[in-house]
Short mmCIF file of C-alpha atoms in Angstrom, two decimals:
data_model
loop_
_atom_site.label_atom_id
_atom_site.label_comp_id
_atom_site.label_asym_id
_atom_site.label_seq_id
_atom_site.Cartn_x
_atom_site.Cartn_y
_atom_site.Cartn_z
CA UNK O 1 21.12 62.05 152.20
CA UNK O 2 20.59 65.05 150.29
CA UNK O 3 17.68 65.23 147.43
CA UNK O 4 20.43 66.24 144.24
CA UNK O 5 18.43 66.54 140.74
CA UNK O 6 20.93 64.78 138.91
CA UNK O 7 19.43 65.01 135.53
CA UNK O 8 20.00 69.28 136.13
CA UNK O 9 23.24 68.59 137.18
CA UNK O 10 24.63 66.23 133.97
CA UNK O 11 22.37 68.91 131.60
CA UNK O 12 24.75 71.86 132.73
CA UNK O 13 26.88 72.57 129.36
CA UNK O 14 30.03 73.13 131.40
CA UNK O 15 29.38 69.75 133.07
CA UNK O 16 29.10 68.27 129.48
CA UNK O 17 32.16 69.43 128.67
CA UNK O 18 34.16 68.18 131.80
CA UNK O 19 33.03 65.03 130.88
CA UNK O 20 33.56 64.91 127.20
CA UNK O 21 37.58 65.64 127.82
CA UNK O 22 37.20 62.89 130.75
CA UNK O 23 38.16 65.17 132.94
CA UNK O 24 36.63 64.37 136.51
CA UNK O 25 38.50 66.28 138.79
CA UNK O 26 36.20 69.15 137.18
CA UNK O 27 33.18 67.11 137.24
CA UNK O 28 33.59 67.14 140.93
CA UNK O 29 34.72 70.68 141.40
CA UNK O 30 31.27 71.83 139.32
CA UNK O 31 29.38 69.42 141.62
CA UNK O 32 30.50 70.96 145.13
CA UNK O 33 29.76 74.43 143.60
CA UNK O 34 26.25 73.04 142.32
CA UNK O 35 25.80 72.08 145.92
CA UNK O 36 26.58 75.19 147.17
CA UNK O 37 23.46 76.62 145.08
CA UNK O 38 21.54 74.27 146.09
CA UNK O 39 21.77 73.98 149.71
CA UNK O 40 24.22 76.52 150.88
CA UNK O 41 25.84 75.20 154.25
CA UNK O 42 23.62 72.17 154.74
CA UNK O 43 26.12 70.01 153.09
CA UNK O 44 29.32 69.17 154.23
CA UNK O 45 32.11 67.47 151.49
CA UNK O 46 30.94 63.83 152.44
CA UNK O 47 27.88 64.21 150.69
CA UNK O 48 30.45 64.22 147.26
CA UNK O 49 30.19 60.77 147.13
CA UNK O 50 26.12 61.15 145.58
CA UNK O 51 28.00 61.83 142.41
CA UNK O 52 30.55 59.50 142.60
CA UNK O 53 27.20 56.96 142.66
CA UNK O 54 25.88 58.23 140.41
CA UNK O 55 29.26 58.68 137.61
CA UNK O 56 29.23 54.40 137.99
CA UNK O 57 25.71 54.00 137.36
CA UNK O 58 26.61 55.84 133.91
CA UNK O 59 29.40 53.29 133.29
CA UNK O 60 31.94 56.02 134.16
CA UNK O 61 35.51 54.46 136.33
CA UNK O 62 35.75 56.74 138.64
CA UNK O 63 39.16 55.77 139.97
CA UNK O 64 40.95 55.22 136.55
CA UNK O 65 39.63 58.77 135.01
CA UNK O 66 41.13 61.23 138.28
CA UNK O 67 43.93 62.90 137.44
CA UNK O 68 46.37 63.13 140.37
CA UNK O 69 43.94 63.60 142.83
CA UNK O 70 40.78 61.79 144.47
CA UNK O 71 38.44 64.47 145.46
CA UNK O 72 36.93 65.63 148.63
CA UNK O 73 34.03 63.03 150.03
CA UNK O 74 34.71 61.12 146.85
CA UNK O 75 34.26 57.47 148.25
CA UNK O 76 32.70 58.33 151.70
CA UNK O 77 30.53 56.28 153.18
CA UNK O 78 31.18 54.07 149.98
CA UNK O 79 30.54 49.75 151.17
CA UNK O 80 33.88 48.76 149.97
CA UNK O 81 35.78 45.62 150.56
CA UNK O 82 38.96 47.01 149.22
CA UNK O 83 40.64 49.97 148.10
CA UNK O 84 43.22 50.00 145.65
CA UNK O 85 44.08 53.51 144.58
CA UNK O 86 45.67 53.94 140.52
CA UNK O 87 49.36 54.60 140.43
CA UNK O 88 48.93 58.12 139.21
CA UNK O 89 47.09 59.60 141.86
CA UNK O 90 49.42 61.53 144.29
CA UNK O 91 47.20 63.27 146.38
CA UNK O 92 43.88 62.40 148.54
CA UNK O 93 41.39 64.76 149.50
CA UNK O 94 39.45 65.36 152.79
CA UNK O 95 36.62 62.88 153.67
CA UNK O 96 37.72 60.96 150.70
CA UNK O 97 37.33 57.53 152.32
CA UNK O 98 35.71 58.81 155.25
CA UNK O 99 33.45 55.81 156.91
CA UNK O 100 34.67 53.09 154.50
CA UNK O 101 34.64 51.35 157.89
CA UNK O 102 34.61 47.51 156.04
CA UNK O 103 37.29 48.32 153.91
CA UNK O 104 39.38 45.08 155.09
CA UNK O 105 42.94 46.50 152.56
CA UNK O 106 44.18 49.27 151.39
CA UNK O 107 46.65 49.83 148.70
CA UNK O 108 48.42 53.02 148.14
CA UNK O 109 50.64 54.16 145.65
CA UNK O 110 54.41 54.81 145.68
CA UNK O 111 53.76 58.40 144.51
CA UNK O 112 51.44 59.12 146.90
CA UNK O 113 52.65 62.86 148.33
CA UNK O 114 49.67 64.07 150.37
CA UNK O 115 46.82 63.29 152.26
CA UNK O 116 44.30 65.64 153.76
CA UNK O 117 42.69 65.70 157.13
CA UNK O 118 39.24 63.10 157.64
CA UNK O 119 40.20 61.05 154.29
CA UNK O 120 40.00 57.86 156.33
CA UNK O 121 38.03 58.88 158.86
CA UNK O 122 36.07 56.04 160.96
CA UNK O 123 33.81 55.76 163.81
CA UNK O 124 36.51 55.25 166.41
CA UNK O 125 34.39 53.37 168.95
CA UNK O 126 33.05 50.57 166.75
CA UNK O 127 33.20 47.36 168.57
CA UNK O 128 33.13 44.91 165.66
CA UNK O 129 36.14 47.18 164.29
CA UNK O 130 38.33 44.38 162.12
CA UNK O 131 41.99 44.81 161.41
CA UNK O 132 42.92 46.05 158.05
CA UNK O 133 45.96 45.74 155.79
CA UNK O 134 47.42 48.90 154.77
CA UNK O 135 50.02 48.52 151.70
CA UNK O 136 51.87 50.96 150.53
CA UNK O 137 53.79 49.96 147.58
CA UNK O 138 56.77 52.80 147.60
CA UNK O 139 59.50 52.25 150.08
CA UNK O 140 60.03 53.31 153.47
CA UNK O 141 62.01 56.72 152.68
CA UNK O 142 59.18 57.50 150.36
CA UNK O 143 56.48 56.86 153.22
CA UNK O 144 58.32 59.03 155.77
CA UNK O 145 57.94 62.00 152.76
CA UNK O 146 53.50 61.38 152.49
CA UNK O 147 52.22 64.46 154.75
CA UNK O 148 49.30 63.09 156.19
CA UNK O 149 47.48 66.55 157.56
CA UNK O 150 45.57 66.13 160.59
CA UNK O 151 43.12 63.89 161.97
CA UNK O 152 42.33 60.84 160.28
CA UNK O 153 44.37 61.01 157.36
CA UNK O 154 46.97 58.40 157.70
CA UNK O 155 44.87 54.76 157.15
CA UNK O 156 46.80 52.95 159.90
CA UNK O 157 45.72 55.72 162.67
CA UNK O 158 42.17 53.91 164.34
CA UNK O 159 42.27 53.50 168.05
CA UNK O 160 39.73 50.46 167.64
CA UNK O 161 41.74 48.53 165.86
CA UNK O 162 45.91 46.98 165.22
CA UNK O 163 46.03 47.63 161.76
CA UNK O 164 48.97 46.02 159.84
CA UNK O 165 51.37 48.29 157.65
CA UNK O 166 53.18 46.99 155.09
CA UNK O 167 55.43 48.65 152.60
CA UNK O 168 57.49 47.63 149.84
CA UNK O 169 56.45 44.22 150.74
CA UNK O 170 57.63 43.95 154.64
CA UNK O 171 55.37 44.30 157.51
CA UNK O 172 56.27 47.38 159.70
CA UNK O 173 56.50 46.04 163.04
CA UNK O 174 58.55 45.91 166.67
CA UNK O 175 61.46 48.06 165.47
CA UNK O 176 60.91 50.64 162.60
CA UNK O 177 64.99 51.59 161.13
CA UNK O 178 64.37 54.63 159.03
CA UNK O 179 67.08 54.68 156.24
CA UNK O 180 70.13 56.77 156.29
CA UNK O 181 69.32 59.77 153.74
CA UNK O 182 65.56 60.65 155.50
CA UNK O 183 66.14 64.18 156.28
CA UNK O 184 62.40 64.46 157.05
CA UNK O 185 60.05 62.38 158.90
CA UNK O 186 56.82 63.98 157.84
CA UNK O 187 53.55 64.99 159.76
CA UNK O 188 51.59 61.83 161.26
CA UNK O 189 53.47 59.41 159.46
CA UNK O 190 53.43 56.87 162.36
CA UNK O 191 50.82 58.39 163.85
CA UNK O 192 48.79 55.85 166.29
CA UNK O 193 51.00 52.77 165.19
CA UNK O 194 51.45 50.99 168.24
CA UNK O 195 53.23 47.85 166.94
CA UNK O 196 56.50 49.72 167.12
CA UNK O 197 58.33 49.12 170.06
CA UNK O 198 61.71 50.29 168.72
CA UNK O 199 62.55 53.42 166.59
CA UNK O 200 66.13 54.25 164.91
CA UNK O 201 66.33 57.08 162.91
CA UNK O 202 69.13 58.09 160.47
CA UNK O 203 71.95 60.08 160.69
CA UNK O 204 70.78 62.66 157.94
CA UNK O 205 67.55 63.35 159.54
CA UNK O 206 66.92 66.96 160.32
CA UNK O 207 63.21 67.00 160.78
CA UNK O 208 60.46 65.30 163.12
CA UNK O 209 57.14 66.87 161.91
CA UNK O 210 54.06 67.14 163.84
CA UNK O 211 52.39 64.42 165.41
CA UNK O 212 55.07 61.58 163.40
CA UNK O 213 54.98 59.51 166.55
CA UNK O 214 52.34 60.67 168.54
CA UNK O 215 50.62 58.00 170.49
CA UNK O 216 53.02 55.02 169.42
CA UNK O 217 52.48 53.77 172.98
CA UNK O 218 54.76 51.06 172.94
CA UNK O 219 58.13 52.80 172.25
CA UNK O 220 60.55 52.22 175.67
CA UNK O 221 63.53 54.62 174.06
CA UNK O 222 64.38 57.05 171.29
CA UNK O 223 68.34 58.48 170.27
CA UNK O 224 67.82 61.92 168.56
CA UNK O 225 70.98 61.97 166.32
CA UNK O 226 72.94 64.69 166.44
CA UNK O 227 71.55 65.76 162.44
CA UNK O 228 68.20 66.97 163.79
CA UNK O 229 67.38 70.54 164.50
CA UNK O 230 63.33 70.19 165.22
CA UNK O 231 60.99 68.52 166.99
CA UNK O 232 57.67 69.10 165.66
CA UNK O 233 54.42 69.82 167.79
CA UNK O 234 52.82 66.33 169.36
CA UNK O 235 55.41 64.65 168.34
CA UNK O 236 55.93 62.04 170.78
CA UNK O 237 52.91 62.85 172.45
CA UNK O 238 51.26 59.97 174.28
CA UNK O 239 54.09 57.93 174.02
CA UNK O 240 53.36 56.65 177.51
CA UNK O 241 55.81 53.70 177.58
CA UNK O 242 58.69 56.14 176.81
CA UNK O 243 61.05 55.91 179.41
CA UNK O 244 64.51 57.26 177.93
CA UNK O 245 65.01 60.23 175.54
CA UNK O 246 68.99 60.24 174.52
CA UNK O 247 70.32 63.31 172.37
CA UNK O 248 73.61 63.05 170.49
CA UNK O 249 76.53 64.57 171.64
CA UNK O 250 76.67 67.00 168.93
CA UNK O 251 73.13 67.57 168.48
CA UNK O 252 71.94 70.62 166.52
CA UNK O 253 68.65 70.45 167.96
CA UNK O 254 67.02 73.84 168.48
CA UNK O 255 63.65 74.13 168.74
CA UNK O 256 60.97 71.77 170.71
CA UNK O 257 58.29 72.51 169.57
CA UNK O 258 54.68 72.41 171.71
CA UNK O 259 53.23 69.55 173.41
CA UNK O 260 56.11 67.66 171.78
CA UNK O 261 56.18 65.00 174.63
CA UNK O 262 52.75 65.80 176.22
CA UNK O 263 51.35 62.82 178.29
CA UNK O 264 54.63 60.30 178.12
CA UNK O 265 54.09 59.32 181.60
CA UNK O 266 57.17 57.43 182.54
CA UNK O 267 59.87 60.20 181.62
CA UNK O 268 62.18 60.12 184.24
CA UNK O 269 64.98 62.69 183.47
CA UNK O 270 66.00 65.35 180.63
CA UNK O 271 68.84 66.59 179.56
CA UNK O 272 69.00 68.60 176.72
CA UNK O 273 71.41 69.32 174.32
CA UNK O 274 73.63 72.87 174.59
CA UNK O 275 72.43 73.80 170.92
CA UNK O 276 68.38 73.91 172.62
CA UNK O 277 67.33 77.11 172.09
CA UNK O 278 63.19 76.79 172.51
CA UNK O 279 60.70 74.98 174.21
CA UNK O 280 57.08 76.05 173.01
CA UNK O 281 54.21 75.61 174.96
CA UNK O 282 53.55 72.97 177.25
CA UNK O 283 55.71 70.56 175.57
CA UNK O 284 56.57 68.37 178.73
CA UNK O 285 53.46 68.64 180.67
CA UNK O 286 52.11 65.84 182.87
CA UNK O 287 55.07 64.06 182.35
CA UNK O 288 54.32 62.52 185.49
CA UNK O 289 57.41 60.98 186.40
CA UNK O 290 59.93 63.17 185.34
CA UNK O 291 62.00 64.04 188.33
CA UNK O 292 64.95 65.82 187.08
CA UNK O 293 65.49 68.49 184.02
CA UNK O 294 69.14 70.08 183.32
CA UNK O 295 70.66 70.98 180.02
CA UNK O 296 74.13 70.10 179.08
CA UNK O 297 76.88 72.85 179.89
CA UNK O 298 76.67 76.64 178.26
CA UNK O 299 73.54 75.93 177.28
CA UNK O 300 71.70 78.20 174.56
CA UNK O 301 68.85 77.89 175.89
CA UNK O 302 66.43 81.29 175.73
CA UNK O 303 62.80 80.69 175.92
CA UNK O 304 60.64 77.92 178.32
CA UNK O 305 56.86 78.42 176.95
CA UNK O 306 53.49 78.27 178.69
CA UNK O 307 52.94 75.10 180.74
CA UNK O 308 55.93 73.39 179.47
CA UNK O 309 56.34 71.26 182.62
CA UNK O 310 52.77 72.01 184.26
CA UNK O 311 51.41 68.82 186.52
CA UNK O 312 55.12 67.35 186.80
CA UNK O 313 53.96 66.23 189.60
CA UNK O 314 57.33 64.24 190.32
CA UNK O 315 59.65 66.61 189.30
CA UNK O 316 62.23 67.67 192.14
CA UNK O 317 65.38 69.30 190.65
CA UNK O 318 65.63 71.48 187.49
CA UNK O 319 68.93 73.39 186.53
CA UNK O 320 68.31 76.75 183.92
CA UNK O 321 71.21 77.89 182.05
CA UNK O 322 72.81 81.22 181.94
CA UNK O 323 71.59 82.19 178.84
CA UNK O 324 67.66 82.05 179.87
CA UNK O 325 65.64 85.14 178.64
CA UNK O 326 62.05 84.33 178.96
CA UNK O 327 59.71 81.49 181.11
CA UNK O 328 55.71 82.25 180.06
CA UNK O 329 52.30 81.47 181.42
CA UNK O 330 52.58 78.99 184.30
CA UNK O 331 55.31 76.89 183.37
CA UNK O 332 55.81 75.07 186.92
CA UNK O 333 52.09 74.88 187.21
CA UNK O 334 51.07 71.45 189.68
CA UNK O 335 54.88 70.99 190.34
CA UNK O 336 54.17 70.04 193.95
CA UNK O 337 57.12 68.28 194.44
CA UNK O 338 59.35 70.88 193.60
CA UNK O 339 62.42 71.31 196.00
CA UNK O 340 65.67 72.83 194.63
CA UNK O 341 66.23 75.29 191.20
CA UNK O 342 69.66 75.45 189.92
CA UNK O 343 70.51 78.59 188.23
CA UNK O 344 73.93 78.79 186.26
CA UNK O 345 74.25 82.39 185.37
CA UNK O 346 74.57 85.71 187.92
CA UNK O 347 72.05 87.03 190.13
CA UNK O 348 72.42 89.89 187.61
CA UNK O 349 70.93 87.91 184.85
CA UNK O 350 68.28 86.00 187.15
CA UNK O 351 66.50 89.62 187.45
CA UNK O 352 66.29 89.89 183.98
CA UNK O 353 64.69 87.11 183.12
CA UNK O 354 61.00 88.16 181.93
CA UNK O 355 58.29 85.97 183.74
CA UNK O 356 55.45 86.17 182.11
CA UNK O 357 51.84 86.36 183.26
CA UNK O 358 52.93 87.56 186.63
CA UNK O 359 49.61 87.52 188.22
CA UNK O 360 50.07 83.94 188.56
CA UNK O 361 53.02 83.02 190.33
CA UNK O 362 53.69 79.45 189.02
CA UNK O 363 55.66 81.06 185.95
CA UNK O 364 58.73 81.28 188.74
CA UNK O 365 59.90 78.15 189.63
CA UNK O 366 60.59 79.23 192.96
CA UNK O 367 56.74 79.31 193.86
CA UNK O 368 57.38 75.63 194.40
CA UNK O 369 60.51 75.65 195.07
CA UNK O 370 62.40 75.33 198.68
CA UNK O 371 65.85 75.96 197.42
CA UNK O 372 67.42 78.56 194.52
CA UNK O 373 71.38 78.10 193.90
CA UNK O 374 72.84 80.99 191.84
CA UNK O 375 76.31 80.14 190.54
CA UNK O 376 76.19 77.51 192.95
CA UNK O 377 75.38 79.58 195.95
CA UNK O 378 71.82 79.08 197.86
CA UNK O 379 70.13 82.27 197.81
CA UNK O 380 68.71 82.41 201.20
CA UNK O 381 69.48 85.34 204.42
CA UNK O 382 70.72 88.47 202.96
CA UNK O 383 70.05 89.03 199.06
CA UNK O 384 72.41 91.91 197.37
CA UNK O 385 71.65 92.57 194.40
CA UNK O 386 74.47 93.74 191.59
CA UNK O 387 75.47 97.10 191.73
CA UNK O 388 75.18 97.32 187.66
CA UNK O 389 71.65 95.76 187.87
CA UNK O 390 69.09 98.82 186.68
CA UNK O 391 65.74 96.77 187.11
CA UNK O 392 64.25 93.66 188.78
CA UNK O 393 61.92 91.53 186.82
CA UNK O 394 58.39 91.02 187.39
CA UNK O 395 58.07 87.49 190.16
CA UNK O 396 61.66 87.54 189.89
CA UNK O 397 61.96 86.26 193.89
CA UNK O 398 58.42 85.83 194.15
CA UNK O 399 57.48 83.00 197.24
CA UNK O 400 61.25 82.33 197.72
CA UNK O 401 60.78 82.34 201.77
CA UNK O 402 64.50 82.00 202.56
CA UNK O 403 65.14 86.07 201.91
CA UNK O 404 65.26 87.81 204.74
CA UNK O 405 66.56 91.12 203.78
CA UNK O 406 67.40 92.26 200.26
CA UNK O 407 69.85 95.32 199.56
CA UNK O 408 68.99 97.29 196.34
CA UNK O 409 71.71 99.77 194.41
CA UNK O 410 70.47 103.40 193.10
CA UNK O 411 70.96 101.81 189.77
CA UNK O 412 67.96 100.01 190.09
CA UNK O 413 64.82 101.89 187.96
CA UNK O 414 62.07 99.90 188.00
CA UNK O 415 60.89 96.60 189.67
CA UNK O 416 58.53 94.53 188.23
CA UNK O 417 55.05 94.07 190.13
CA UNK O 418 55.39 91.09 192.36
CA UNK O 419 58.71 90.44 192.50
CA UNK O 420 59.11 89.86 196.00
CA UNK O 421 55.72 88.43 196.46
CA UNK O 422 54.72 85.81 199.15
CA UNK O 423 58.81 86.69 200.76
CA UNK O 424 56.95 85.83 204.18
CA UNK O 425 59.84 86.64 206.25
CA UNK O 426 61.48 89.46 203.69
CA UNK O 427 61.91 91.93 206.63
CA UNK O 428 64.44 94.63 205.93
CA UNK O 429 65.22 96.59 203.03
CA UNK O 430 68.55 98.37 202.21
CA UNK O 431 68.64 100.73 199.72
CA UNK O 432 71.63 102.39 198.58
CA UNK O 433 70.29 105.60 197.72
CA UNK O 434 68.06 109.03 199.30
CA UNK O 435 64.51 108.31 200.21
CA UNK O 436 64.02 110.88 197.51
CA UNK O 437 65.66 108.41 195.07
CA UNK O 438 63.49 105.84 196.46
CA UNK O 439 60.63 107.19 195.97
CA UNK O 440 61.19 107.92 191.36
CA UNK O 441 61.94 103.78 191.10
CA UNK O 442 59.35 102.84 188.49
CA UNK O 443 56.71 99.64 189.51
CA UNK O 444 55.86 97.72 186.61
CA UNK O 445 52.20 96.57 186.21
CA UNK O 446 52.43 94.53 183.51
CA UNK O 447 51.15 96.03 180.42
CA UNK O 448 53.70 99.00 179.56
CA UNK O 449 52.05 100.49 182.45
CA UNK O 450 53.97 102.04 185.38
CA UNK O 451 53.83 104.07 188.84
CA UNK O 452 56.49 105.03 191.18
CA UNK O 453 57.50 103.26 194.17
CA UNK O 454 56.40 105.69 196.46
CA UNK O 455 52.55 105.34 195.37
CA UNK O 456 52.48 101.76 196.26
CA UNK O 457 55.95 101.12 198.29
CA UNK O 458 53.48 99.01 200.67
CA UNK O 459 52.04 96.95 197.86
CA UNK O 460 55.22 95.64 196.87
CA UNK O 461 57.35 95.06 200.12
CA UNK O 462 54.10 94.71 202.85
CA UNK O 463 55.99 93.70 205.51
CA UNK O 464 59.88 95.09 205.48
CA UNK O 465 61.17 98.08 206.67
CA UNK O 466 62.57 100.35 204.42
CA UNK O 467 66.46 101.65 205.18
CA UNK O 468 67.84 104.35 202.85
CA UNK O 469 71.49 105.40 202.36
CA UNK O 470 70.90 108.55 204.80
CA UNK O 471 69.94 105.99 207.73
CA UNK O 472 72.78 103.64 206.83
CA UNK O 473 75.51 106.00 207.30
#
């Protein structure tokens, strides 16, 4: 603990003064600055609670005297039984309660609106780790509204223990119904709560905020009504009982955002609504068992991000929409299993798509794949491409072992680096214009930087024989 000269401290006129108007939120705001002095970064906001000793040995009620807020490290490492928090506070700050590991209940208020990352923070591998009662005395709509930021902010989230939740008098357990008129399920609300087994959310929700669910092991199934537009990042993450994931017909869901539904193990199939526009990064990886991935018909869909289905290790089929701009960093990564791609728009608009990181084939799903249907039609033999196509993409056939001749229009500009890579038995190439022509098609390397295709002609196609319009006729 640190060595604090209290009696300097309470002499400080401006200190005086806080504490003549009663006002302690100050008191602590001139302490963490008098720290600062004192002992620069050797502190951290835990060591807060020296004063908080030291404002009771003076007679002072801490608790009763905060307005609206309970400050950072206030209570931390604090021997309490119980903690019963005033009505009027509606905010708690970091490290608040941090180690009040024999705190046996907790009440909270019904105005509670925020609480910060580490306020109930606890040594997560303590063996005699009892149960606790956490009562909240608002009502469910008005929990779902508390952001809880972070880590260790909500006081039902400890791994060591099954800590009860009640609120507005009932004990949240085996199905949670979230009341009609929720539009948001805030950030870690139900973060860690295993006791739910069941979750039905409302009609009017539009909003499932980071890490609501994350880790609630025991849910089996989850309906996303139709009303919400966002998944939020971790949200279902470690959910590794889920086994269904049901959107609404109408569902205005657009975004997913990253690791959404990281680590739910027993995933089996996904099929997303038409309004999905994005999945962020890696928001489906090691889903172990997922086997199958489609979206429903004219899909939206634009953007897959980094890793989103990396070490599917079961997946076999996946069907991309039409309307598909942009897969990033290794998004089939570990997808070993991998046999057929289903494409639904032209092979005009498969060599636009932009694969990123194209150094690393696994961005292409057809790295993995044995099988790539365009329109319904396997891509394998002779490969024409589009006489309106003017460029290829970067990977944009890259390992697909099936071509074994591609014809290219003078319309074509550039090709992307790589994007007949690993073709094994590519062999022939037909180009529809002069040798000449040939030669002024740009090579993308990535970066904005280019060359033409007669510097490195045997870089991209290493093993096919080049036939120009002059030969042909």
């Amino acid at each position: 603990m640190l060595n604090v000269d209290f009696e300097q401290f309470f002499q400080k006129q401006d200190v005086l003064n806080a504490l003549e108007e009663k006002d302690l939120n100050e008191v602590y705001d001139l302490f963490f600055d008098y720290l600062e002095d004192c002992f620069d970064d050797n502190f951290d906001s835990k060591d807060m609670c020296l004063l908080t000793i030291e404002l009771y040995k003076k007679g002072i009620d801490v608790l009763s005297l905060l307005t609206n807020e309970i400050p950072q490290g206030a209570f931390a490492y604090c021997n309490i039984d119980e903690i019963e928090i005033p009505d009027h506070i509606t905010a708690i700050g970091n490290d608040a309660f941090a180690y009040c590991d024999d705190a046996r209940r907790i009440i909270l208020p019904a105005g509670l609106k925020k609480v910060a990352y580490d306020a109930f923070e606890h040594h997560p591998a303590d063996e005699d780790c009892v149960p606790r009662k956490v009562i909240f005395k608002g009502t469910l709509q008005d929990w779902c509204a508390i952001k809880f930021e972070r880590y260790w902010s909500n006081p039902v989230d400890r791994v060591c223990c099954k800590d009860e939740l009640y609120i507005d008098g009932e004990q949240i357990e085996r199905e949670l119904k979230i009341p009609e008129g929720v539009e948001v399920v805030e950030s870690n609300t139900f973060r860690g709560f295993d006791q739910i087994s069941k979750i039905v959310l409302p009609n009017t929700l539009k909003r499932i905020e980071e890490m609501a669910f994350y880790d609630c092991s025991n849910i089996e199934e989850i309906f996303i009504p139709n009303s919400v537009e966002y998944i939020g990042a971790c949200a279902f993450e470690g959910c590794r009982n889920l086994k269904k994931v049901i959107f609404g017909k109408e569902s205005k869901l657009k975004k997913i955002d990253k690791n959404a539904f990281y680590d739910c193990l027993n995933i089996r199939e996904m099929v997303f609504p038409r309004s999905l526009e994005t999945i962020d990064k890696c928001a489906f990886q090691q889903c172990t068992s997922l086997e199958k991935v489609s979206q429903e018909k004219d899909g939206v869909l634009t953007e897959i991000e980094d890793y989103v289905f990396a070490e599917c290790k079961s997946l076999r089929t996946i069907t991309l929409p039409g309307s598909l701009r942009f897969l990033g960093k290794e998004v089939f990564d570990g997808c070993d299993t991998l046999k057929e791609v289903y494409y639904e728009g032209t092979l005009g608009q498969w060599c636009k798509i932009r694969f990123d990181d194209c150094a690393y084939y696994m961005t292409n799903p057809l790295c993995e794949a044995e099988k790539l249907y365009i329109d319904s039609q396997l891509v394998e033999g002779q490969l024409t491409i589009p006489d309106d196509c003017t460029s290829i993409s970067e990977i944009a056939f890259a390992g697909q072992k099936r071509i074994t001749s591609v014809t290219i229009p003078n319309s074509v500009k550039t090709i992307g680096r790589n994007a007949f890579a690993n073709c094994d038995n590519l062999t022939d190439v037909y180009y529809q214009g002069t040798k000449e022509q040939w030669g002024e098609i740009w090579i993308g390397l990535g970066c904005d930087f280019f060359v033409c295709l007669a510097e490195c002609e045997t870089d991209i196609f290493p093993n096919a024989t080049i036939n120009y319009k002059e030969q042909l006729l």
